[in-house]
XYZ file of C-alpha atoms in Angstrom:
628
model
C 71.808 244.656 31.343
C 69.057 244.940 35.157
C 65.786 243.656 34.650
C 63.214 246.082 34.057
C 62.039 245.568 38.119
C 65.360 245.120 39.365
C 65.709 248.489 38.315
C 62.100 249.576 39.713
C 63.603 248.482 43.405
C 67.255 250.113 42.999
C 65.196 253.022 41.776
C 62.873 252.614 45.038
C 65.773 251.485 47.687
C 67.716 255.129 46.582
C 64.825 257.082 47.081
C 64.516 255.798 50.880
C 67.555 256.884 51.413
C 67.723 259.958 50.297
C 64.937 260.022 52.840
C 66.859 258.998 55.447
C 69.546 261.363 54.537
C 67.091 264.552 54.363
C 65.936 263.292 58.465
C 69.582 262.761 59.197
C 70.945 266.211 58.034
C 67.464 268.263 59.253
C 67.566 266.767 62.259
C 71.699 267.859 63.249
C 70.895 270.701 61.537
C 67.261 272.182 63.971
C 69.561 270.488 66.741
C 72.184 273.240 66.103
C 70.795 276.641 64.139
C 67.540 276.317 61.884
C 64.791 277.154 63.261
C 62.114 274.005 63.431
C 60.357 274.918 60.133
C 63.219 274.514 57.933
C 62.893 270.517 58.726
C 58.986 269.946 58.512
C 58.430 272.358 55.381
C 61.724 270.107 53.934
C 59.777 266.798 54.950
C 56.327 268.036 54.117
C 58.154 268.878 50.545
C 59.030 265.427 49.852
C 55.741 263.850 51.321
C 54.043 266.608 48.452
C 55.993 264.962 45.992
C 56.090 261.412 46.788
C 52.192 262.984 46.536
C 52.126 263.491 43.117
C 53.651 261.299 41.375
C 52.775 259.973 38.171
C 52.601 256.859 39.385
C 51.973 258.287 43.673
C 54.187 256.513 45.705
C 52.065 256.936 48.311
C 54.205 254.646 50.850
C 57.357 256.928 50.508
C 54.739 259.746 50.698
C 54.118 258.345 54.908
C 57.147 257.754 55.328
C 58.141 260.872 55.169
C 55.045 262.418 57.092
C 55.869 259.634 59.939
C 58.974 261.184 60.191
C 57.736 263.861 61.359
C 57.061 262.543 64.475
C 60.632 262.244 65.510
C 61.788 265.545 65.947
C 59.031 265.860 68.729
C 57.232 268.021 66.671
C 54.839 271.323 68.504
C 51.443 270.719 69.115
C 50.221 272.376 66.338
C 53.052 270.435 63.691
C 51.536 266.898 65.223
C 47.823 268.198 64.703
C 48.193 269.510 60.671
C 50.808 265.659 60.909
C 48.145 263.140 62.268
C 45.428 265.273 59.371
C 47.786 264.862 56.296
C 48.391 260.995 56.612
C 44.598 259.815 57.709
C 43.463 262.050 54.681
C 46.771 260.269 52.528
C 45.757 256.581 54.208
C 42.176 256.861 53.365
C 41.898 257.895 50.326
C 44.766 255.972 49.094
C 45.500 253.674 51.262
C 42.773 250.283 52.796
C 44.438 250.544 55.271
C 40.809 251.919 57.322
C 42.378 251.194 60.548
C 45.090 253.219 60.358
C 43.885 256.646 59.042
C 41.111 256.398 61.416
C 43.835 256.332 64.673
C 46.048 258.884 62.773
C 42.445 261.013 62.763
C 40.910 260.213 65.978
C 44.571 261.623 66.994
C 44.247 265.582 64.840
C 41.094 265.620 66.384
C 41.840 264.717 69.787
C 44.629 267.407 69.601
C 43.274 270.123 67.547
C 40.807 270.562 70.273
C 42.638 271.680 72.174
C 44.524 274.422 70.584
C 42.578 277.643 69.865
C 42.442 279.538 66.399
C 43.348 276.383 64.228
C 39.882 276.215 63.261
C 41.556 274.390 59.846
C 42.769 270.975 61.212
C 40.196 270.895 64.244
C 37.179 270.295 61.586
C 38.716 269.244 58.480
C 39.675 266.590 60.812
C 35.922 265.710 61.865
C 34.595 266.234 58.607
C 36.632 263.418 57.327
C 36.487 260.916 59.679
C 33.057 261.443 60.481
C 33.002 260.295 56.774
C 35.822 257.136 56.966
C 32.957 256.531 60.332
C 30.801 255.918 57.605
C 32.500 253.508 54.919
C 34.026 251.625 57.362
C 32.743 247.867 58.095
C 30.750 247.091 60.065
C 29.132 250.503 59.382
C 30.143 253.640 62.452
C 27.330 255.867 61.570
C 26.222 256.531 65.645
C 30.236 257.463 65.601
C 29.975 259.841 63.066
C 26.747 261.761 64.415
C 27.496 263.031 68.047
C 31.444 263.818 66.403
C 29.539 266.094 63.412
C 27.132 267.852 66.962
C 30.036 268.570 68.980
C 31.975 270.096 65.431
C 28.966 272.089 64.374
C 28.414 273.255 67.653
C 32.046 274.566 68.216
C 32.408 275.985 64.707
C 29.607 279.010 65.568
C 31.690 281.248 64.550
C 33.243 279.685 61.734
C 30.660 280.175 59.142
C 32.353 278.401 56.460
C 32.999 275.296 58.535
C 29.767 275.533 60.086
C 27.254 275.475 56.906
C 29.847 272.641 55.633
C 29.252 270.662 59.155
C 25.237 271.170 58.906
C 25.140 270.143 55.444
C 27.266 267.245 55.943
C 25.200 265.499 58.826
C 22.079 266.502 56.533
C 23.397 264.018 54.146
C 24.671 261.509 56.458
C 20.451 261.557 58.030
C 19.633 261.771 54.650
C 21.384 258.553 52.903
C 19.954 256.697 56.631
C 16.477 257.245 55.780
C 16.071 259.896 58.357
C 14.668 262.696 55.793
C 12.565 264.208 58.806
C 16.242 265.014 60.642
C 17.627 266.328 57.986
C 15.240 268.373 56.950
C 15.448 270.461 60.188
C 19.647 270.730 60.105
C 18.450 272.298 56.438
C 16.717 274.443 57.272
C 19.220 275.495 60.757
C 21.734 275.935 57.927
C 19.949 278.004 56.026
C 18.997 280.112 58.740
C 22.397 280.562 59.111
C 23.124 281.552 56.615
C 20.792 284.217 56.415
C 22.381 285.869 59.650
C 25.985 285.496 58.003
C 24.550 287.665 55.201
C 25.229 284.651 52.329
C 21.618 284.690 50.224
C 23.876 282.049 47.987
C 24.541 279.360 50.831
C 21.162 280.466 52.394
C 19.816 279.318 48.591
C 21.702 276.630 48.554
C 20.128 274.988 51.790
C 16.625 275.568 51.249
C 16.825 274.618 47.767
C 18.500 270.916 49.126
C 15.313 271.582 51.935
C 12.979 271.707 48.739
C 14.677 268.164 47.901
C 14.225 266.369 50.204
C 10.656 267.389 50.881
C 10.232 266.550 47.350
C 11.690 262.464 47.940
C 9.136 263.205 50.761
C 5.791 264.043 48.935
C 5.343 267.232 51.525
C 4.051 269.389 48.272
C 2.254 271.444 50.742
C 5.568 273.007 51.865
C 7.536 272.411 48.700
C 4.925 275.188 46.771
C 5.663 278.353 48.981
C 9.847 276.894 49.695
C 10.879 277.401 45.220
C 8.875 280.336 45.530
C 10.765 281.840 48.202
C 14.390 280.198 46.312
C 13.610 281.384 42.842
C 13.177 285.099 44.372
C 16.035 284.053 46.241
C 18.247 283.056 43.057
C 16.794 285.963 41.018
C 18.133 289.250 43.370
C 21.416 286.975 43.796
C 24.294 288.884 42.805
C 27.552 287.271 42.560
C 29.689 284.679 40.281
C 28.104 284.300 37.376
C 29.495 281.233 37.686
C 27.678 280.667 41.083
C 24.241 282.152 40.183
C 24.024 280.029 36.641
C 23.926 276.771 38.881
C 21.668 278.133 41.540
C 19.732 278.456 38.770
C 20.050 275.056 37.275
C 19.396 273.650 40.765
C 15.672 275.522 41.583
C 15.065 274.751 37.604
C 16.218 271.018 38.234
C 13.926 270.398 41.220
C 10.609 272.818 39.235
C 10.961 270.569 36.451
C 11.642 266.909 38.809
C 8.632 267.623 40.348
C 6.892 268.383 37.561
C 7.875 264.611 36.221
C 6.939 262.857 39.753
C 2.699 264.681 38.576
C 3.012 263.674 35.364
C 2.381 267.053 34.095
C 4.564 266.044 30.933
C 3.310 269.430 28.896
C 2.961 271.978 31.550
C 6.709 271.492 32.676
C 8.187 272.575 29.639
C 8.020 276.108 29.722
C 10.855 275.304 33.034
C 12.605 272.358 30.895
C 13.176 275.544 28.130
C 14.795 277.664 30.980
C 16.894 274.637 31.734
C 18.750 273.941 28.120
C 19.006 277.200 27.953
C 20.847 277.700 31.602
C 23.391 275.796 30.782
C 23.903 276.607 27.712
C 24.824 279.558 29.658
C 27.613 277.742 31.557
C 28.951 275.877 29.288
C 29.795 279.984 28.040
C 30.955 280.594 31.051
C 34.881 281.173 32.157
C 35.288 279.844 36.213
C 36.595 282.614 37.737
C 39.642 281.972 40.279
C 38.444 285.397 42.839
C 37.504 283.673 46.036
C 34.337 284.947 47.476
C 34.649 287.967 50.410
C 32.458 285.755 52.822
C 33.479 282.891 53.241
C 30.339 281.381 53.871
C 29.636 281.171 50.457
C 33.021 279.403 49.799
C 30.672 276.302 48.106
C 29.583 274.874 44.628
C 26.460 272.641 43.831
C 27.976 270.878 41.638
C 30.359 271.321 37.983
C 29.008 272.443 35.341
C 30.270 268.764 33.624
C 28.499 266.461 35.551
C 25.418 268.872 35.509
C 24.771 269.360 32.031
C 24.979 265.339 32.715
C 22.288 265.979 34.887
C 20.334 268.162 32.288
C 20.477 265.985 29.241
C 19.151 262.834 32.480
C 15.899 265.581 33.150
C 15.804 265.843 29.414
C 15.994 261.939 28.766
C 12.738 261.111 31.786
C 10.577 264.718 30.195
C 10.820 262.086 26.227
C 10.054 259.348 28.027
C 7.151 260.656 29.947
C 5.709 261.983 26.714
C 6.676 258.992 24.264
C 10.024 261.063 22.147
C 11.619 258.233 22.238
C 14.289 258.784 19.922
C 15.162 262.107 21.445
C 15.229 260.307 24.784
C 17.979 257.817 22.896
C 19.534 260.801 21.640
C 20.292 261.965 25.164
C 20.983 258.929 26.582
C 24.151 258.445 24.192
C 24.862 261.837 24.922
C 24.291 261.692 28.484
C 26.836 257.836 29.232
C 29.412 259.345 26.166
C 29.918 262.770 28.872
C 30.150 260.353 31.780
C 31.967 257.798 30.009
C 35.075 260.457 30.150
C 34.353 262.212 33.571
C 34.751 258.205 35.186
C 37.865 258.154 33.032
C 39.154 261.138 35.704
C 36.619 262.272 38.369
C 35.617 259.037 40.949
C 32.612 260.478 42.333
C 29.928 258.418 43.415
C 26.978 260.700 42.084
C 28.618 259.199 38.975
C 27.770 256.043 38.659
C 24.701 257.770 40.368
C 23.415 259.805 36.671
C 24.626 256.438 34.525
C 22.580 253.525 36.068
C 19.651 256.172 36.169
C 20.361 257.213 32.985
C 20.417 253.549 31.966
C 17.223 252.654 33.432
C 15.197 254.913 31.277
C 17.085 253.263 27.656
C 15.539 250.353 28.865
C 12.151 250.580 29.709
C 13.251 253.186 25.671
C 14.819 249.395 24.105
C 11.500 247.249 25.525
C 9.518 250.210 23.820
C 10.741 249.904 20.217
C 11.341 246.292 20.362
C 15.815 246.133 21.289
C 15.204 243.757 24.589
C 18.500 242.078 23.773
C 20.036 245.692 24.374
C 18.216 245.841 27.162
C 18.633 242.759 29.282
C 22.699 243.249 28.263
C 21.599 247.005 29.147
C 20.696 245.348 32.741
C 22.760 243.009 33.485
C 25.484 246.494 33.249
C 22.999 247.934 36.117
C 23.366 244.855 37.915
C 27.412 245.621 38.016
C 27.108 248.939 39.199
C 25.373 247.567 41.912
C 27.965 244.888 42.523
C 30.535 248.038 42.854
C 28.017 249.488 45.567
C 26.571 248.859 48.192
C 24.864 251.500 48.226
C 23.882 251.932 44.879
C 22.402 248.748 44.882
C 20.150 249.027 48.173
C 19.112 252.854 46.541
C 18.155 250.838 43.413
C 17.726 247.507 44.051
C 13.089 247.734 43.522
C 13.924 249.008 39.995
C 16.619 247.093 39.260
C 13.249 244.054 39.599
C 11.255 245.874 38.196
C 12.821 246.734 34.638
C 13.635 242.424 34.430
C 9.568 242.164 34.625
C 9.321 244.282 32.656
C 11.161 242.871 30.485
C 9.719 239.056 31.413
C 6.735 240.464 30.037
C 8.482 241.729 26.808
C 9.267 237.250 26.155
C 6.251 236.523 27.415
C 8.098 235.038 31.311
C 4.808 236.025 33.089
C 5.668 233.823 36.126
C 8.953 235.705 36.520
C 7.410 239.207 35.981
C 4.914 238.108 39.025
C 8.206 236.887 40.688
C 9.531 240.057 39.767
C 7.112 243.122 40.264
C 6.589 240.703 43.450
C 10.145 241.294 44.619
C 10.396 244.934 44.257
C 7.149 246.067 45.857
C 9.056 243.946 48.963
C 12.034 246.147 48.556
C 10.179 249.419 47.849
C 8.958 252.810 49.336
C 8.788 255.011 47.145
C 5.117 255.255 46.277
C 5.247 256.536 42.371
C 7.396 253.929 42.109
C 5.569 251.084 44.229
C 1.598 252.276 41.516
C 4.102 252.047 38.524
C 5.152 248.559 39.572
C 0.984 247.939 41.272
C -0.094 249.412 37.692
C 2.138 247.126 35.797
C 0.921 243.802 37.926
C -2.473 243.969 37.556
C -1.447 243.742 33.179
C 0.530 240.560 34.220
C -2.733 239.420 36.048
C -5.057 240.279 33.575
C -2.851 238.352 30.577
C -3.609 235.255 32.676
C -6.777 234.953 33.086
C -6.924 233.148 35.900
C -6.033 235.808 38.944
C -8.880 237.506 39.832
C -8.809 237.928 43.105
C -4.846 238.966 43.703
C -6.548 241.175 40.684
C -9.316 242.958 42.433
C -7.073 243.218 44.865
C -4.435 245.422 43.514
C -7.133 247.280 41.659
C -8.763 248.088 44.671
C -5.491 250.219 45.341
C -5.154 251.624 42.243
C -8.710 253.378 41.461
C -8.517 255.771 39.710
C -11.982 257.137 40.047
C -11.483 256.606 44.074
C -8.852 258.136 46.526
C -5.778 257.171 43.942
C -2.556 257.220 46.006
C -0.188 259.301 44.631
C -0.838 262.309 42.367
C 0.829 261.238 39.123
C -1.268 262.541 36.304
C -0.146 260.717 34.154
C 0.123 257.234 36.330
C -3.905 257.679 36.770
C -4.024 257.552 33.451
C -2.403 254.710 33.610
C -5.131 253.238 35.544
C -8.105 254.136 33.931
C -6.102 252.532 31.022
C -5.860 249.223 32.697
C -9.335 249.381 33.884
C -10.773 249.180 30.566
C -8.006 246.340 29.434
C -9.495 244.683 31.722
C -13.808 245.565 30.813
C -12.151 244.387 27.123
C -11.016 241.566 28.460
C -14.112 240.650 30.269
C -16.811 241.996 27.307
C -17.882 244.749 29.071
C -17.169 247.091 26.135
C -19.051 250.111 27.237
C -16.949 250.231 30.576
C -14.682 249.727 28.510
C -14.976 252.819 26.322
C -15.558 254.850 29.165
C -12.235 253.370 31.254
C -10.770 254.282 27.969
C -11.973 257.630 26.680
C -10.937 258.709 30.072
C -7.285 257.595 29.417
C -7.494 259.488 26.053
C -9.116 262.659 27.231
C -5.801 262.406 30.036
C -3.420 261.686 27.783
C -4.225 263.875 25.212
C -3.685 266.962 28.153
C -0.060 265.828 28.881
C 1.047 265.033 25.500
C 1.700 261.200 26.648
C 1.460 259.801 23.341
C 2.011 256.310 24.549
C -0.742 255.958 26.920
C -2.280 258.014 24.183
C -1.658 255.094 21.191
C -2.483 251.977 23.544
C -5.538 253.639 24.312
C -7.136 254.911 20.636
C -5.079 250.909 19.256
C -7.632 249.450 21.978
C -10.358 251.893 21.455
C -10.281 250.247 17.563
C -10.137 247.202 18.872
C -12.808 247.258 20.673
C -14.889 249.388 17.928
C -14.088 245.942 15.061
C -15.464 243.721 17.846
C -18.466 245.641 18.074
C -18.373 245.158 14.452
C -18.142 249.381 13.368
C -15.643 249.326 11.057
C -16.003 252.650 10.043
C -15.235 254.049 13.512
C -12.829 251.288 14.189
C -10.759 252.928 10.823
C -10.363 256.156 12.727
C -8.976 254.409 15.531
C -6.699 253.005 14.156
C -5.215 254.783 11.285
C -3.974 257.758 14.405
C -3.173 254.627 16.937
C -0.333 253.536 14.068
C 0.707 257.242 13.048
C 1.196 257.329 16.313
C 2.837 254.146 17.218
C 5.610 254.287 13.894
C 6.699 258.394 15.197
C 7.367 257.389 19.293
C 7.769 254.317 18.453
C 6.590 251.307 19.476
C 7.005 248.066 18.255
C 4.117 246.424 19.952
C 1.070 248.993 18.873
C 2.821 249.684 15.234
C 2.543 245.123 15.313
C -1.381 245.151 16.861
C -2.066 248.162 15.083
C -1.166 246.397 11.888
C -2.884 242.802 12.736
C -5.563 245.220 12.879
C -5.598 247.166 9.291
C -5.061 244.073 8.266
C -8.726 242.683 8.904
C -10.151 246.138 9.006
C -9.367 246.286 5.326
C -10.074 242.928 4.108
C -13.593 243.558 6.347
C -14.502 247.105 3.928
C -13.042 244.996 0.793
C -9.598 247.137 0.462
C -7.697 244.765 -0.638
C -4.600 246.356 -0.944
C -4.707 248.192 1.760
C -5.270 245.074 3.226
C -2.578 243.479 1.591
C 0.242 246.110 2.238
C -0.809 245.802 6.912
C -0.263 242.413 6.408
C 3.455 242.923 4.920
C 3.390 245.477 7.884
C 2.600 243.171 10.400
C 4.077 240.080 8.915
C 7.817 242.526 9.132
C 7.128 243.392 11.950
C 6.559 240.203 13.692
C 9.806 239.202 11.880
C 11.675 241.866 13.673
C 9.747 240.764 17.178
C 10.452 236.773 16.776
C 14.070 237.357 16.315
C 14.578 240.631 18.692
C 13.056 237.480 20.669
C 15.191 234.633 20.464
C 17.754 236.986 20.298
C 17.110 237.659 24.005
C 16.088 234.203 24.960
C 19.549 232.058 23.920
C 21.673 235.465 25.740
C 23.063 234.097 28.809
C 21.923 237.183 31.202
C 18.373 236.005 30.372
C 18.757 233.781 33.269
C 18.207 236.977 35.470
C 14.615 236.689 34.995
C 14.928 234.100 37.896
C 17.184 236.472 40.206
C 14.811 237.699 43.141
C 16.728 238.237 46.622
C 19.675 238.782 47.560
C 21.877 241.233 45.605
C 22.394 240.507 41.361
C 24.473 236.765 40.761
C 28.226 238.054 38.734
C 27.237 234.931 36.372
C 25.244 233.650 33.424
C 25.107 230.026 32.499
C 24.677 230.191 28.679
C 20.666 229.340 26.897
C 20.576 226.768 24.591
C 17.620 228.450 23.236
C 14.207 230.188 23.666
C 12.094 228.836 26.282
C 8.985 231.410 25.845
C 6.070 231.548 23.235
C 5.821 233.423 21.124
C 1.896 233.588 21.180
C 0.993 236.399 22.821
C 3.786 238.728 20.638
C 2.357 236.913 17.135
């Protein structure tokens, strides 16, 4: 009996022997009777067989392709083989230098051959992608390569559009959104000239996405209006049409959510959800478009489905429907796990990280800090696998850790995390969100007056508020009200909190409404107006239970206990005391569980890549006084 390893080795030897025989036999045939295409097709067939085997036999595939050069093939065959070798080595091995060498030869040779566009531009596209992936990064080599390929591809609509998209994406990754927008504008005009309204819409929608990122809202509105007209008027493949509508509606929904307009977005969000249901019932048609410039697809429908789940989670979070947010997050994460088993697309990891970021905030509000901390650790692990992912989400990671630190009363660590996040972000809305939470830390500490007033000047909701977000401006009023409450300036606090209530009610910002009501209730209680206090605290408790918001429930139950005692409602006071005891116990147990996790040490990480290992904690090291 031979060992399994011996069988494998013998099989490999046999396959290689067959390869040698094929090369020798077809070499003789090529020199005698057969046309050159015969030996080339045979080697190509063997290479493809080895590449598609399960598992793939990449070494043998490469041997087959390398054997082609032994016959001194014509230039066309030589260039195509270099492209195939470069592609196989790039996608299936870590030998990027050899892949680069083959792709550079394919690009060089193909430029000398007329009517050889597919090989020429495939080589340029793949080579520029490889340049961007190499360490050190060779983006400065990729840009001129793509520019030259774009320049000479104007008579080939598919490749011209594809290369424009690729160079625009490269500029986007470098945060050069102006150059990316310019290229997308050029692409949209070119698509119009060659009669491709579908691809014109793709270029314009991509440009709209970048303008939203740049907060150039004055340019976004007319662009989205034009896109809406193009999408509705275009008649073509039903899946392509619906995917354009999904892209368009995702931008509209994102635009509303960035502006904190949670109520106003509902009609668009409903359309988007209906649209994805329509797509899921459509079958993929294999009929190719008659216009080669239409040979693009924005996202696979499975990816679009995850994206719609994601924007639904974002809306539910802002509106304070946290149970709904958790439900859709669970659905999306399950879908992602299935997709990642078959697809290594980087966008799936991005979706996963964004979903986790939102569900972590959910957990912190609902009183599941230990679970939130483990999910923060999961985000760290995903970011460790992709430097680009970490670069794009480092500020969010530190922000989440800052929020976790607040929840376990580690205020010094919270300040350090928020400071690290501010250092890393250039996103205006995230900056305003971090500053608002950092201000709440300074208010709780009570001895950071200079730093606090400096922050509040930068997020003054009454004057030159730095972002257009309705939600963040309402939160800034709440922070002012909180500070005035701690300073005993109750009339001023009531003014700020009523402004928060007016804004939060206008856009269904339930969490801000609950927080404002309970704080107003606390103010009226301190002023001795128990009836008015009760009128605030009871709806705050009801809303907090619906969200559910554990901290507001704890606060409300404590107030209800004292209010009912003051009003002589003994039974109600006892019931409220029991509720407060239950919430206190739940928070205490969760607090101990979170602080005992080894991941709790993440609160000390403020610089560089996330740590890979965590030492176990002996027990909670933070005070529960502020919680209970």
